Coordinates of C-alpha atoms in Angstrom, one line a residue:
X1 CA -13.5 -1.4 99.7
X2 CA -11.6 -3.9 97.5
X3 CA -12.9 -6.8 99.7
X4 CA -16.6 -5.9 99.2
X5 CA -18.6 -8.1 96.8
X6 CA -20.4 -5.0 95.5
X7 CA -19.6 -1.3 95.4
X8 CA -21.5 0.8 98.0
X9 CA -24.5 2.5 96.5
X10 CA -24.3 6.2 95.6
X11 CA -27.3 6.8 97.8
X12 CA -24.8 7.1 100.6
X13 CA -24.2 10.6 99.2
X14 CA -27.4 11.6 100.9
X15 CA -25.6 11.4 104.2
X16 CA -23.3 14.2 103.2
X17 CA -25.9 16.9 103.8
X18 CA -26.7 16.0 107.5
X19 CA -23.0 15.4 108.2
X20 CA -22.1 18.8 106.8
X21 CA -24.8 20.4 109.0
X22 CA -23.5 18.6 112.1
X23 CA -20.0 20.0 111.5
X24 CA -21.4 23.5 112.4
X25 CA -22.0 22.3 115.9
X26 CA -19.3 19.7 116.4
X27 CA -16.2 19.8 114.2
X28 CA -15.5 16.2 115.1
X29 CA -18.1 15.3 112.5
X30 CA -15.7 16.2 109.8
X31 CA -14.1 12.8 110.2
X32 CA -17.2 10.8 109.1
X33 CA -18.0 13.4 106.6
X34 CA -14.7 13.0 104.8
X35 CA -15.0 9.2 105.2
X36 CA -18.4 9.1 103.5
X37 CA -17.3 11.6 100.8
X38 CA -14.3 9.5 100.0
X39 CA -16.2 6.3 99.8
X40 CA -18.8 7.9 97.5
X41 CA -16.2 9.4 95.2
X42 CA -14.3 6.1 95.0
X43 CA -17.5 4.2 94.3
X44 CA -18.4 6.6 91.5
X45 CA -15.0 6.5 89.8
X46 CA -14.7 2.7 90.2
X47 CA -18.3 2.3 88.9
X48 CA -17.4 4.2 85.7
X49 CA -14.6 1.8 85.0
X50 CA -16.6 -1.3 85.8
X51 CA -19.5 -0.1 83.6
X52 CA -17.1 0.2 80.6
X53 CA -17.1 -3.6 80.2
X54 CA -17.2 -6.1 77.4
X55 CA -20.6 -7.8 76.9
X56 CA -20.4 -11.5 77.5
X57 CA -22.0 -12.3 74.2
X58 CA -19.2 -10.4 72.4
X59 CA -16.4 -12.5 74.0
X60 CA -14.6 -14.7 71.4
X61 CA -16.5 -13.0 68.5
X62 CA -14.8 -11.3 65.5
X63 CA -15.0 -7.5 66.1
X64 CA -14.0 -4.7 63.7
X65 CA -12.5 -2.0 65.9
X66 CA -11.2 1.4 64.9
X67 CA -9.0 3.5 67.2
X68 CA -5.5 4.7 68.1
X69 CA -2.4 2.9 69.3
X70 CA -2.3 4.3 72.8
X71 CA 1.3 3.4 73.8
X72 CA 4.6 2.2 72.5
X73 CA 4.1 -1.4 71.3
X74 CA 6.0 -3.9 73.3
X75 CA 8.1 -6.4 71.2
X76 CA 8.3 -10.0 72.3
X77 CA 9.3 -13.4 70.8
X78 CA 5.7 -14.1 69.8
X79 CA 5.2 -10.7 68.1
X80 CA 3.9 -7.5 69.7
X81 CA 1.6 -6.3 72.5
X82 CA 0.1 -2.9 72.5
X83 CA -2.7 -0.8 74.1
X84 CA -5.4 0.3 71.8
X85 CA -7.9 3.2 72.4
X86 CA -11.2 2.2 70.7
X87 CA -13.3 4.9 69.1
X88 CA -15.7 2.7 67.2
X89 CA -16.5 -1.1 67.0
X90 CA -18.7 -3.3 64.8
X91 CA -20.0 -6.8 65.0
X92 CA -21.7 -8.4 62.0
X93 CA -22.3 -4.9 60.6
X94 CA -23.8 -3.5 63.7
X95 CA -22.2 -0.9 66.0
X96 CA -21.5 -2.4 69.4
X97 CA -20.0 -1.1 72.7
X98 CA -16.4 -2.1 73.4
X99 CA -14.3 -0.9 76.3
X100 CA -12.5 2.3 75.6
X101 CA -9.0 0.8 76.3
X102 CA -8.1 -2.7 75.3
X103 CA -4.8 -4.7 75.3
X104 CA -4.0 -6.5 72.0
X105 CA -1.5 -9.3 71.1
X106 CA -0.2 -9.4 67.6
X107 CA 1.6 -12.5 66.2
X108 CA 1.9 -11.1 62.6
X109 CA 5.4 -9.8 62.3
X110 CA 4.6 -8.1 59.1
X111 CA 2.2 -5.8 60.9
X112 CA 4.2 -3.2 62.9
X113 CA 1.9 -0.5 64.3
X114 CA 3.5 2.6 65.8
X115 CA 2.4 4.7 68.7
X116 CA -0.2 7.3 67.8
X117 CA -1.4 5.7 64.6
X118 CA -5.1 5.1 63.9
X119 CA -6.0 1.7 62.6
X120 CA -9.0 -0.5 61.7
X121 CA -8.4 -4.0 63.0
X122 CA -10.2 -7.3 63.2
X123 CA -9.9 -8.6 66.7
X124 CA -11.3 -11.1 69.2
X125 CA -11.6 -10.0 72.8
X126 CA -12.4 -11.4 76.2
X127 CA -12.7 -10.0 79.7
X128 CA -9.5 -9.8 81.7
X129 CA -8.8 -12.4 84.3
X130 CA -5.9 -13.2 86.5
X131 CA -4.7 -15.9 88.9
X132 CA -5.5 -15.7 92.6
X133 CA -2.4 -17.3 94.0
X134 CA -1.6 -15.9 97.5
X135 CA 1.2 -13.4 97.3
X136 CA 1.2 -13.5 93.5
X137 CA 0.9 -10.6 91.1
X138 CA -2.8 -9.5 90.7
X139 CA -2.9 -9.1 86.9
X140 CA -6.6 -8.3 86.8
X141 CA -6.2 -5.5 89.4
X142 CA -3.2 -4.1 87.4
X143 CA -5.4 -3.9 84.2
X144 CA -8.2 -2.4 86.2
X145 CA -6.0 0.3 87.6
X146 CA -4.8 1.1 84.1
X147 CA -8.4 1.3 82.8
X148 CA -7.9 -1.8 80.5
X149 CA -11.2 -3.6 80.5
X150 CA -10.7 -6.2 77.7
X151 CA -7.8 -8.0 76.1
X152 CA -7.5 -10.1 73.0
X153 CA -5.6 -10.7 69.7
X154 CA -5.6 -9.7 66.1
X155 CA -7.3 -11.8 63.4
X156 CA -5.8 -12.2 59.9
X157 CA -9.0 -12.7 57.9
X158 CA -9.1 -8.9 57.3
X159 CA -5.8 -7.1 56.9
X160 CA -5.2 -4.2 59.2
X161 CA -6.0 -0.9 57.6
X162 CA -4.1 2.3 58.4
X163 CA -6.5 5.2 58.7
X164 CA -4.0 8.0 59.7
X165 CA -0.5 8.3 60.9
X166 CA 0.4 9.8 64.2
X167 CA 0.5 13.6 64.3
X168 CA 4.0 15.1 64.9
X169 CA 3.1 16.4 68.3
X170 CA 1.9 13.0 69.6
X171 CA 3.8 12.3 72.8
X172 CA 4.0 8.5 72.4
X173 CA 5.2 8.9 68.8
X174 CA 8.0 11.2 70.0
X175 CA 8.9 8.8 72.8
X176 CA 9.1 5.8 70.4
X177 CA 11.3 7.8 67.9
X178 CA 13.6 8.7 70.8
X179 CA 13.9 5.1 71.9
X180 CA 14.6 3.9 68.4
X181 CA 17.3 6.5 67.9
X182 CA 19.0 5.4 71.1
X183 CA 18.9 1.8 70.1
X184 CA 20.3 2.6 66.7
X185 CA 23.2 4.4 68.3
X186 CA 23.9 1.7 70.9
X187 CA 23.4 -1.2 68.5
X188 CA 23.7 -4.6 70.2
X189 CA 24.7 -3.2 73.6
X190 CA 23.0 -5.3 76.2
X191 CA 22.3 -2.2 78.3
X192 CA 20.4 -0.3 75.5
X193 CA 17.1 -1.2 77.1
X194 CA 18.2 0.4 80.4
X195 CA 19.3 3.6 78.7
X196 CA 16.0 3.8 76.8
X197 CA 14.1 3.3 80.1
X198 CA 16.0 6.1 81.8
X199 CA 15.4 8.4 78.8
X200 CA 11.7 8.0 78.1
X201 CA 10.3 5.6 80.7
X202 CA 9.9 2.7 78.3
X203 CA 11.3 -0.2 80.3
X204 CA 10.0 -2.9 77.9
X205 CA 13.5 -3.3 76.4
X206 CA 15.0 -4.3 79.7
X207 CA 15.6 -8.1 79.8
X208 CA 14.2 -10.4 82.5
X209 CA 17.7 -11.0 83.9
X210 CA 18.3 -7.3 84.2
X211 CA 15.0 -6.8 86.0
X212 CA 16.0 -9.5 88.4
X213 CA 19.3 -7.9 89.1
X214 CA 17.6 -4.5 89.7
X215 CA 15.1 -6.1 92.0
X216 CA 17.7 -8.0 94.0
X217 CA 19.9 -4.9 94.4
X218 CA 17.0 -2.6 95.4
X219 CA 17.6 -0.3 92.5
X220 CA 14.4 -1.1 90.6
X221 CA 12.9 2.4 91.4
X222 CA 15.8 4.0 89.5
X223 CA 14.6 2.6 86.2
X224 CA 10.9 3.3 86.3
X225 CA 10.4 7.1 86.0
X226 CA 8.3 8.1 89.0
X227 CA 8.4 10.5 91.9
X228 CA 12.1 10.2 92.4
X229 CA 12.9 11.4 88.9
X230 CA 10.3 14.0 88.8
X231 CA 11.4 15.5 92.1
X232 CA 15.0 15.3 91.1
X233 CA 14.5 17.1 87.8
X234 CA 12.2 19.7 89.5
X235 CA 14.7 20.3 92.3
X236 CA 17.7 20.7 90.0
X237 CA 15.9 23.1 87.6
X238 CA 14.6 25.1 90.6
X239 CA 18.0 25.8 92.1
X240 CA 19.7 26.4 88.7
X241 CA 17.0 28.7 87.4
X242 CA 16.8 30.6 90.7
X243 CA 20.6 31.1 90.7
X244 CA 20.7 32.3 87.1
X245 CA 17.7 34.7 87.6
X246 CA 19.4 36.3 90.6
X247 CA 22.4 37.5 88.6
X248 CA 22.8 41.2 88.4
X249 CA 21.2 42.8 85.4
X250 CA 18.2 40.5 85.4
X251 CA 14.6 41.4 86.1
X252 CA 14.8 39.9 89.6
X253 CA 12.9 42.9 91.0
X254 CA 9.9 42.2 88.8
X255 CA 9.8 38.5 89.5
X256 CA 11.6 37.1 92.6
X257 CA 14.2 34.4 91.8
X258 CA 12.4 31.6 93.8
X259 CA 9.2 32.2 91.9
X260 CA 11.0 32.0 88.6
X261 CA 12.7 28.9 89.7
X262 CA 9.4 27.3 90.8
X263 CA 7.8 28.1 87.4
X264 CA 10.8 26.6 85.5
X265 CA 10.8 23.5 87.8
X266 CA 7.1 22.8 87.1
X267 CA 7.6 23.3 83.4
X268 CA 10.6 20.9 83.4
X269 CA 8.8 18.3 85.5
X270 CA 5.8 18.5 83.2
X271 CA 8.0 18.0 80.2
X272 CA 9.8 15.0 81.8
X273 CA 6.5 13.5 82.8
X274 CA 5.3 13.8 79.3
X275 CA 8.5 12.1 78.1
X276 CA 7.6 9.2 80.4
X277 CA 4.1 9.0 78.8
X278 CA 2.2 10.6 81.6
X279 CA 1.9 7.3 83.3
X280 CA 0.0 7.2 86.7
X281 CA 3.1 7.4 88.9
X282 CA 4.4 10.5 87.1
X283 CA 1.0 12.2 87.3
X284 CA 1.0 11.5 91.1
X285 CA 4.5 12.9 91.4
X286 CA 3.7 16.0 89.3
X287 CA 0.7 16.8 91.6
X288 CA 3.0 16.4 94.7
X289 CA 5.6 18.7 93.2
X290 CA 3.0 21.3 92.3
X291 CA 1.7 21.4 95.8
X292 CA 5.3 21.7 97.1
X293 CA 5.9 24.7 94.9
X294 CA 2.6 26.3 95.7
X295 CA 4.0 28.0 98.8
X296 CA 6.7 29.7 96.8
X297 CA 4.3 30.8 94.0
X298 CA 1.8 32.1 96.6
X299 CA 4.5 33.7 98.7
X300 CA 3.2 31.9 101.8
X301 CA 4.9 29.6 104.2
X302 CA 3.0 26.4 104.9
X303 CA 3.8 23.6 107.3
X304 CA 5.4 20.6 105.4
X305 CA 2.9 18.3 107.0
X306 CA 0.0 20.4 105.6
X307 CA 1.5 20.3 102.1
X308 CA 1.9 16.5 102.3
X309 CA -1.8 16.2 103.4
X310 CA -3.0 18.5 100.6
X311 CA -0.9 16.6 98.0
X312 CA -2.4 13.2 99.2
X313 CA -5.9 14.7 99.0
X314 CA -5.4 16.1 95.5
X315 CA -3.9 12.8 94.3
X316 CA -6.9 10.9 95.6
X317 CA -9.4 13.3 94.1
X318 CA -7.7 13.0 90.8
X319 CA -7.3 9.3 90.9
X320 CA -8.9 7.5 93.9
X321 CA -7.7 4.2 92.6
X322 CA -4.2 5.2 93.5
X323 CA -4.7 3.5 96.8
X324 CA -4.4 0.2 94.9
X325 CA -0.8 1.0 93.9
X326 CA 2.0 0.2 96.3
X327 CA 3.9 3.2 94.9
X328 CA 1.2 5.6 96.4
X329 CA 1.8 4.3 99.9
X330 CA 5.6 4.1 99.5
X331 CA 5.8 7.6 98.1
X332 CA 3.9 9.3 100.9
X333 CA 5.3 7.1 103.6
X334 CA 8.9 8.0 102.5
X335 CA 8.2 11.7 102.5
X336 CA 6.4 11.6 105.8
X337 CA 9.4 9.7 107.4
X338 CA 11.8 12.3 105.9
X339 CA 9.8 15.2 107.3
X340 CA 9.6 13.5 110.7
X341 CA 13.3 12.8 110.8
X342 CA 14.2 16.3 109.8
X343 CA 11.8 17.9 112.3
X344 CA 13.2 15.8 115.3
X345 CA 16.8 16.0 114.3
X346 CA 18.0 18.8 116.7
X347 CA 21.2 17.3 117.9
X348 CA 23.7 18.8 115.5
X349 CA 23.9 21.0 112.4
X350 CA 26.4 18.7 110.7
X351 CA 25.2 18.0 107.1
X352 CA 26.8 14.6 107.2
X353 CA 25.0 13.7 110.4
X354 CA 21.6 14.9 109.1
X355 CA 22.0 13.0 105.9
X356 CA 22.9 9.8 107.7
X357 CA 20.0 10.3 110.2
X358 CA 17.5 10.7 107.4
X359 CA 18.8 7.6 105.6
X360 CA 18.6 5.5 108.8
X361 CA 15.1 6.7 109.4
X362 CA 14.0 5.8 105.9
X363 CA 15.7 2.4 106.1
X364 CA 14.0 1.6 109.4
X365 CA 10.6 3.1 108.6
X366 CA 10.2 1.5 105.2

């Protein structure tokens, strides 16, 4: 659908009724039914983002915007870059429409906004564009996937005005405070940025050289908090909580240990995803973990392939634009390969053989 010049019309939704009726006679019609339903849902969600656009006559104009700093500001040599969630915008004294999420550059080192704060700023915006070099990074698609529909910079004619500080419970505020405390403890340690990235998912302090080393060694996925970290935290908490709950003298008869472990695992995974800022990869991983734990909570045994399919369906219902992210395909492909390898590994029960078999399957499959 990315290659189409225009999004399909929502009138295609009219085909859902006859296709649904045909499934009563021939179940094979479920295939085109799901295909049309998916295309309509994707068109609807993508259309909502495309409609939230910056009017061409407002490009390059001074705009007075009011809103909240939506993420931890990224420090750079030229100043700062931060995402801003707009609640109100004016041009020449008139209220105008501005995209809900914008990306701003700030070259004034005296202005240091913090995550969660509400500001009134004078800015100039333009529509996001990227280069179309073959094999290069699609910057415009990246901004689109993150719902950023305009970018610009701060103007100095009107000083930024702080409207309100971040509330104590703001997640991004807590993440920024945690990162600053870690940096204060580590001082000039060159690996401070990596420690912060592992703690709160903010990898903006990792240097270009360190990113290059991580990319060359194939360990890049260890820094960005995603499905690996969420699953690891959930799995550890599940086994530890289940083991503790099964001790004599506990209320294991009222609530089975696996169910208690599943509840604790979901709570821990949700807290860790919040610590990472609830970025899209962590949302996707949290949905997958919830589906995986559903069999335990419902006291039912489901086929792993069914759980994987349901997880993929829920992820696409929640965010159909996930198909644009390589992480979506890599995550589900890796899990599918692991399930396939474990299902067909009937040669021996040796744990070392099984572990090596799965590793080779992933290496060859990915």
